[in-house]
Amino acid sequence: MLQDLTEFFCNVLGRAGSNMLVMAEIVDDRLLVERFNRGDEAAFETIIRRHSADVAVLANRLLGWPGDVEDVTQEVFLAALLGLKKFRGECSLRTWLFTITLNKCRTWRYRRILRIRFFSTASGKAAFTFARSADEKAGDSDTFRRIRQVVKDLPGKYRHVVVLKYLQELPTDQISRILGISRNTLQVRLSRARGMLKQDLAELTED
Amino acid sequence: MNDDKLEKLLKEADCSADAPVAVSVSLSDLRRRAGRRRVALVAMPTVAAVVIAACIFSLMPGKPKADVEQDRIAAIEDRIKQLQASTDATLNLIREVLADEREQRRLDRLEAELASIPDPVEEIQKQVDKTAFILLYQADRLYRELNQTESAVDAYNRLIELFPNNRWARVARQRLDEIQKAKPQKTSFEGDTLWKPQNS
């Protein structure tokens, strides 16, 4: 009986309900930050529980789907732990954590590139050969691997907008806040990123 | 190619990728990490200073032969003392960090045990609150959408009877007051009398 009523209630509220839930979550986050600032460390555990999965998914995408992103995720939450007292609440906690994630991923990639350059001898980037036979299915794993590789190889500023816009599906305002750029700049970057992707993936998308 | 197709391809490629491995972050892990970083920040400059001092010492110009041996022995003794002191300091630091980690692990275990016990009173409280809210919602719907005032009054009364101290019961009382206030206005409304002659 109770379950039926709850289901009915959810159906009636529909989209408005989900928006209310988002609002409630934002308010709840603010309360958690307040509690943490007053010395309640359990509040930070709650923040970790609530956002660690989202942060890990974003880091995984930004770093080119390596799978193991525990180190970066821990770095993000360590930075959040050290800097939460400075959080002014001008954006949602989720947006703030995403900004830290983006910066940590940038650093991680930069260090990795330096390490690779230092240790590797003479090896250019391995060319990704891709031959697509006529009877090959459009959605097979090679195709997707190729698409992921193309996204991974995009310059950082274009890769970030693609990941945030198309994969994270964040609203434009939130993306510009995370990246610290204006909406116009964001549109320009998106347009250029789309152009690059279309060019690189032309053989996959020819009708 | 249109943008929708590109977006679809990107999403499918993302879905087909390996999901990130389960991430386990806890406050104690973060504290340990911060501790290790602090140790590195202290130990690395110390080691660097010792190495630089040793280099400077080895590059210093020589003295007259008679004093050289004694000076050298004294310098080596000093260096040994410095190295011993820095080693002792580092070892103490490592011992402290290890002790901290052991303590943290013990605390983690205890916290995990504590966390695994749900608070039954809180659970019941939540369920009661949820049920009261659903009853209020139903009554509101009867009153506002379906215009079944009597049924709504029954529902509000039932809510007050079942959960007298709940916050939703307070709302139900407000609704009953609203209905009470609205009743005399409806009966004195001339629209009813205007309709009757027309129907008859």
mmCIF file with all atom_site columns, N, CA, C and O in Angstrom, chain A residues 1 25 46 65 90 98 118 126 129 166 173:
data_model
loop_
_atom_site.group_PDB
_atom_site.id
_atom_site.type_symbol
_atom_site.label_atom_id
_atom_site.label_alt_id
_atom_site.label_comp_id
_atom_site.label_asym_id
_atom_site.label_entity_id
_atom_site.label_seq_id
_atom_site.pdbx_PDB_ins_code
_atom_site.Cartn_x
_atom_site.Cartn_y
_atom_site.Cartn_z
_atom_site.occupancy
_atom_site.B_iso_or_equiv
_atom_site.pdbx_formal_charge
_atom_site.auth_seq_id
_atom_site.auth_comp_id
_atom_site.auth_asym_id
_atom_site.auth_atom_id
_atom_site.pdbx_PDB_model_num
ATOM 1  N N  . MET A 1 1   ? 0.840  -1.206 0.000   1.00 0.00 ? 1   MET A N  1
ATOM 2  C CA . MET A 1 1   ? 0.000  0.000  0.000   1.00 0.00 ? 1   MET A CA 1
ATOM 3  C C  . MET A 1 1   ? 0.876  1.259  0.000   1.00 0.00 ? 1   MET A C  1
ATOM 4  O O  . MET A 1 1   ? 0.708  2.145  -0.826  1.00 0.00 ? 1   MET A O  1
ATOM 5  N N  . GLU A 1 25  ? 19.201 18.560 -2.688  1.00 0.00 ? 25  GLU A N  1
ATOM 6  C CA . GLU A 1 25  ? 20.580 18.062 -2.580  1.00 0.00 ? 25  GLU A CA 1
ATOM 7  C C  . GLU A 1 25  ? 21.557 19.225 -2.410  1.00 0.00 ? 25  GLU A C  1
ATOM 8  O O  . GLU A 1 25  ? 22.483 19.161 -1.595  1.00 0.00 ? 25  GLU A O  1
ATOM 9  N N  . THR A 1 46  ? 30.134 12.127 4.589   1.00 0.00 ? 46  THR A N  1
ATOM 10 C CA . THR A 1 46  ? 28.879 12.133 3.819   1.00 0.00 ? 46  THR A CA 1
ATOM 11 C C  . THR A 1 46  ? 29.119 12.746 2.437   1.00 0.00 ? 46  THR A C  1
ATOM 12 O O  . THR A 1 46  ? 28.609 12.248 1.435   1.00 0.00 ? 46  THR A O  1
ATOM 13 N N  . TRP A 1 65  ? 39.551 7.228  -20.050 1.00 0.00 ? 65  TRP A N  1
ATOM 14 C CA . TRP A 1 65  ? 39.014 5.914  -19.664 1.00 0.00 ? 65  TRP A CA 1
ATOM 15 C C  . TRP A 1 65  ? 40.099 4.924  -19.229 1.00 0.00 ? 65  TRP A C  1
ATOM 16 O O  . TRP A 1 65  ? 40.181 3.810  -19.761 1.00 0.00 ? 65  TRP A O  1
ATOM 17 N N  . GLU A 1 90  ? 29.594 30.010 -3.811  1.00 0.00 ? 90  GLU A N  1
ATOM 18 C CA . GLU A 1 90  ? 29.102 30.761 -4.978  1.00 0.00 ? 90  GLU A CA 1
ATOM 19 C C  . GLU A 1 90  ? 28.568 29.824 -6.054  1.00 0.00 ? 90  GLU A C  1
ATOM 20 O O  . GLU A 1 90  ? 27.868 30.240 -6.968  1.00 0.00 ? 90  GLU A O  1
ATOM 21 N N  . PHE A 1 98  ? 33.880 19.270 -9.207  1.00 0.00 ? 98  PHE A N  1
ATOM 22 C CA . PHE A 1 98  ? 34.197 19.001 -10.615 1.00 0.00 ? 98  PHE A CA 1
ATOM 23 C C  . PHE A 1 98  ? 35.357 19.899 -11.076 1.00 0.00 ? 98  PHE A C  1
ATOM 24 O O  . PHE A 1 98  ? 36.196 19.480 -11.859 1.00 0.00 ? 98  PHE A O  1
ATOM 25 N N  . PHE A 1 118 ? 60.365 11.494 -20.417 1.00 0.00 ? 118 PHE A N  1
ATOM 26 C CA . PHE A 1 118 ? 61.641 11.262 -19.744 1.00 0.00 ? 118 PHE A CA 1
ATOM 27 C C  . PHE A 1 118 ? 62.114 9.822  -19.940 1.00 0.00 ? 118 PHE A C  1
ATOM 28 O O  . PHE A 1 118 ? 63.292 9.570  -20.188 1.00 0.00 ? 118 PHE A O  1
ATOM 29 N N  . ALA A 1 126 ? 52.032 5.894  -31.210 1.00 0.00 ? 126 ALA A N  1
ATOM 30 C CA . ALA A 1 126 ? 51.701 4.770  -32.081 1.00 0.00 ? 126 ALA A CA 1
ATOM 31 C C  . ALA A 1 126 ? 50.463 5.097  -32.909 1.00 0.00 ? 126 ALA A C  1
ATOM 32 O O  . ALA A 1 126 ? 49.456 5.520  -32.374 1.00 0.00 ? 126 ALA A O  1
ATOM 33 N N  . THR A 1 129 ? 45.795 2.306  -36.224 1.00 0.00 ? 129 THR A N  1
ATOM 34 C CA . THR A 1 129 ? 45.280 1.913  -37.541 1.00 0.00 ? 129 THR A CA 1
ATOM 35 C C  . THR A 1 129 ? 43.861 1.414  -37.384 1.00 0.00 ? 129 THR A C  1
ATOM 36 O O  . THR A 1 129 ? 43.551 0.659  -36.474 1.00 0.00 ? 129 THR A O  1
ATOM 37 N N  . TYR A 1 166 ? 28.946 16.582 -23.623 1.00 0.00 ? 166 TYR A N  1
ATOM 38 C CA . TYR A 1 166 ? 28.266 15.428 -24.218 1.00 0.00 ? 166 TYR A CA 1
ATOM 39 C C  . TYR A 1 166 ? 28.240 14.206 -23.316 1.00 0.00 ? 166 TYR A C  1
ATOM 40 O O  . TYR A 1 166 ? 27.310 13.410 -23.396 1.00 0.00 ? 166 TYR A O  1
ATOM 41 N N  . ASP A 1 173 ? 25.909 26.804 -18.348 1.00 0.00 ? 173 ASP A N  1
ATOM 42 C CA . ASP A 1 173 ? 26.359 27.696 -17.270 1.00 0.00 ? 173 ASP A CA 1
ATOM 43 C C  . ASP A 1 173 ? 27.365 27.006 -16.358 1.00 0.00 ? 173 ASP A C  1
ATOM 44 O O  . ASP A 1 173 ? 28.378 27.583 -15.979 1.00 0.00 ? 173 ASP A O  1
#
